[in-house]
Amino acid sequence: MRLVNRPTHLAAWATAALLVTAVGCAPQDESPGGGSAAGQGKSCDRGKLATVASGKLTVGTDKPAYAPWFADDDPANGKGFESAVAYAVAKRLGYGKDAVRWRTVPFNNAFAPGEKTFDFDINQISISASRKQAVAFSSGYYDVRQAVVALKGSKAAKAKSVADLKDAKLGAQVGTTSLDVINDTIRPGKSVAVFQKNDLAKSALRNGQIDALVVDLPTAFYITSAEVKDAEVVGQFRSEGGAAKEQFGLVLDKESRITGCVSAAVDALRKNGTLAALEKKWLTDAVSAPVLK
């Protein structure tokens, strides 16, 4: 009986060993979005990813598409930092400019729960733990600094510290980390004005409905140089000691099979200096501003 059963035991042991080996060698998901390893796919074959439209790469962003992230409200022209980044990522993945198609996606919809109609969205969306509950993110492609914009000569424009802004009427776009900075860092005594679009917030600043506006630093410089010329950049916020730096990331469906591939593309562009070169080209004005302590 032992001679009969021994091969059976050996076969069972061998099968178990193979299963353990297979599990141990299975690709692990290291993407910031935290999707399942099984959903990432086993390869990143150039131009052959599991995209929304076969052979095409669909990229989402909001409309209007603001400078300096885009130019002339036309994401497809390759001008502006985020348009250039999107095409650089596409090229790294094996998709030429003619294989990239753009889709209008409202800012808040990009990271809301639910199936996505894009392969990735690029729209100054900061990576955060709460957003990762609904979507996946690529590696960060831009290190973010938040800033304050106020009309020249106003009390808010003279602020030198966070405390100097506590009595100001502040505004920001809904769903942004700019709004989080107001609520969590400044903690103003007056209710915060929340806007669906930055255009509305800029109009409110121009018309004196708010004392100051909080946006990311490149946008702050663009607003003061091209849109609200009687405004100035008051200062920027520093990261708290030990806090993880804020970064913009490409947004993908929570179950996207290409998150790992997209992150690898972003990582390669950071390593080879492409992201730094594009930042220097398109965001050159956003180099310095006083730090609000």
Short mmCIF file of C-alpha atoms in Angstrom, two decimals, residues 22-164:
data_model
loop_
_atom_site.label_atom_id
_atom_site.label_comp_id
_atom_site.label_asym_id
_atom_site.label_seq_id
_atom_site.Cartn_x
_atom_site.Cartn_y
_atom_site.Cartn_z
CA ALA A 22 4.04 30.39 -8.68
CA VAL A 23 2.61 32.57 -5.93
CA GLY A 24 6.07 33.65 -4.85
CA CYS A 25 6.99 34.67 -8.41
CA ALA A 26 3.70 36.39 -9.22
CA PRO A 27 4.10 40.08 -10.12
CA GLN A 28 3.33 42.33 -7.17
CA ASP A 29 1.57 45.66 -7.51
CA GLU A 30 3.79 48.49 -6.36
CA SER A 31 1.76 51.25 -7.99
CA PRO A 32 0.73 54.25 -5.88
CA GLY A 33 -2.90 53.53 -6.71
CA GLY A 34 -2.85 50.21 -4.92
CA GLY A 35 -4.75 48.20 -7.56
CA SER A 36 -4.59 44.42 -7.51
CA ALA A 37 -1.51 42.73 -8.92
CA ALA A 38 -3.69 40.58 -11.15
CA GLY A 39 -5.18 43.69 -12.69
CA GLN A 40 -1.83 45.13 -13.74
CA GLY A 41 -1.09 42.66 -16.51
CA LYS A 42 2.23 40.88 -17.01
CA SER A 43 3.77 43.16 -19.64
CA CYS A 44 3.85 46.68 -20.94
CA ASP A 45 4.16 45.87 -24.64
CA ARG A 46 4.58 49.16 -26.46
CA GLY A 47 1.39 50.30 -28.13
CA LYS A 48 -0.47 47.15 -27.09
CA LEU A 49 -1.84 47.95 -23.66
CA ALA A 50 -5.34 47.11 -22.46
CA THR A 51 -6.69 50.58 -23.25
CA VAL A 52 -10.24 51.92 -23.49
CA ALA A 53 -9.99 51.95 -27.29
CA SER A 54 -7.76 49.34 -28.91
CA GLY A 55 -4.59 50.86 -30.33
CA LYS A 56 -5.42 54.29 -28.88
CA LEU A 57 -4.60 56.07 -25.64
CA THR A 58 -7.51 58.10 -24.26
CA VAL A 59 -6.50 60.99 -22.01
CA GLY A 60 -8.96 63.03 -19.95
CA THR A 61 -8.79 66.60 -18.70
CA ASP A 62 -11.18 69.42 -17.78
CA LYS A 63 -12.42 72.29 -19.93
CA PRO A 64 -11.34 75.06 -19.94
CA ALA A 65 -7.81 73.66 -19.97
CA TYR A 66 -5.89 76.39 -18.13
CA ALA A 67 -2.42 77.76 -18.77
CA PRO A 68 0.37 77.12 -17.93
CA TRP A 69 -0.70 73.48 -17.84
CA PHE A 70 -2.20 73.75 -21.34
CA ALA A 71 -2.17 76.41 -24.06
CA ASP A 72 -5.04 77.99 -25.99
CA ASP A 73 -7.55 75.70 -24.23
CA ASP A 74 -6.40 72.91 -26.56
CA PRO A 75 -4.88 69.87 -24.79
CA ALA A 76 -4.15 68.20 -28.13
CA ASN A 77 -1.62 70.78 -29.32
CA GLY A 78 1.19 69.48 -27.11
CA LYS A 79 1.77 72.91 -25.56
CA GLY A 80 1.72 73.57 -21.82
CA PHE A 81 3.27 71.41 -19.13
CA GLU A 82 0.54 68.79 -18.73
CA SER A 83 -0.13 68.42 -22.44
CA ALA A 84 3.59 67.87 -22.97
CA VAL A 85 3.76 65.38 -20.08
CA ALA A 86 0.77 63.44 -21.44
CA TYR A 87 2.42 63.06 -24.85
CA ALA A 88 5.76 62.14 -23.28
CA VAL A 89 4.06 59.38 -21.27
CA ALA A 90 2.17 58.23 -24.37
CA LYS A 91 5.39 58.03 -26.37
CA ARG A 92 7.05 56.04 -23.61
CA LEU A 93 4.12 53.61 -23.72
CA GLY A 94 4.43 53.27 -27.50
CA TYR A 95 1.64 55.62 -28.63
CA GLY A 96 2.47 58.40 -31.08
CA LYS A 97 0.66 61.73 -31.07
CA ASP A 98 -1.81 60.50 -33.68
CA ALA A 99 -2.79 57.60 -31.38
CA VAL A 100 -3.70 59.89 -28.47
CA ARG A 101 -7.26 61.13 -28.17
CA TRP A 102 -8.53 63.62 -25.60
CA ARG A 103 -11.77 63.49 -23.66
CA THR A 104 -13.35 66.26 -21.57
CA VAL A 105 -13.69 65.17 -17.93
CA PRO A 106 -14.78 67.62 -15.19
CA PHE A 107 -12.20 67.91 -12.41
CA ASN A 108 -14.21 66.24 -9.65
CA ASN A 109 -15.45 63.47 -11.96
CA ALA A 110 -11.90 62.34 -12.65
CA PHE A 111 -11.42 60.92 -9.15
CA ALA A 112 -15.05 60.13 -8.28
CA PRO A 113 -16.01 56.46 -7.84
CA GLY A 114 -17.11 54.58 -10.94
CA GLU A 115 -15.83 53.21 -14.22
CA LYS A 116 -13.71 55.64 -16.25
CA THR A 117 -13.95 56.57 -19.92
CA PHE A 118 -10.24 57.43 -20.10
CA ASP A 119 -6.99 55.52 -19.76
CA PHE A 120 -5.57 58.26 -17.58
CA ASP A 121 -6.59 61.78 -16.61
CA ILE A 122 -4.16 64.68 -16.22
CA ASN A 123 -5.55 67.79 -14.54
CA GLN A 124 -3.45 68.99 -11.58
CA ILE A 125 -4.90 66.28 -9.37
CA SER A 126 -2.95 65.67 -6.18
CA ILE A 127 -2.35 62.14 -4.98
CA SER A 128 -4.10 61.55 -1.66
CA ALA A 129 -5.13 58.62 0.50
CA SER A 130 -8.81 59.57 0.35
CA ARG A 131 -8.81 59.73 -3.46
CA LYS A 132 -7.04 56.37 -3.64
CA GLN A 133 -10.20 54.84 -2.21
CA ALA A 134 -11.92 55.46 -5.54
CA VAL A 135 -9.17 55.60 -8.18
CA ALA A 136 -5.60 54.57 -8.89
CA PHE A 137 -2.71 57.00 -9.34
CA SER A 138 0.54 56.87 -11.24
CA SER A 139 3.78 57.98 -9.67
CA GLY A 140 3.89 61.73 -9.14
CA TYR A 141 4.89 63.81 -12.16
CA TYR A 142 5.04 67.22 -10.43
CA ASP A 143 5.89 68.33 -6.89
CA VAL A 144 3.19 70.79 -5.83
CA ARG A 145 3.43 74.01 -3.82
CA GLN A 146 0.29 75.92 -2.87
CA ALA A 147 0.24 79.72 -2.95
CA VAL A 148 -1.89 82.76 -2.11
CA VAL A 149 -2.95 85.42 -4.64
CA ALA A 150 -4.38 88.79 -3.55
CA LEU A 151 -5.04 92.18 -5.11
CA LYS A 152 -2.10 94.58 -4.86
CA GLY A 153 -2.32 96.99 -1.96
CA SER A 154 -4.93 94.93 -0.09
CA LYS A 155 -4.51 93.84 3.50
CA ALA A 156 -4.20 90.20 2.39
CA ALA A 157 -1.38 91.14 -0.01
CA LYS A 158 0.67 92.34 2.98
CA ALA A 159 0.47 88.96 4.74
CA LYS A 160 3.82 87.56 5.86
CA SER A 161 2.53 84.55 7.77
CA VAL A 162 -0.34 82.09 7.89
CA ALA A 163 -1.69 83.94 10.94
CA ASP A 164 -1.97 87.13 8.88
#
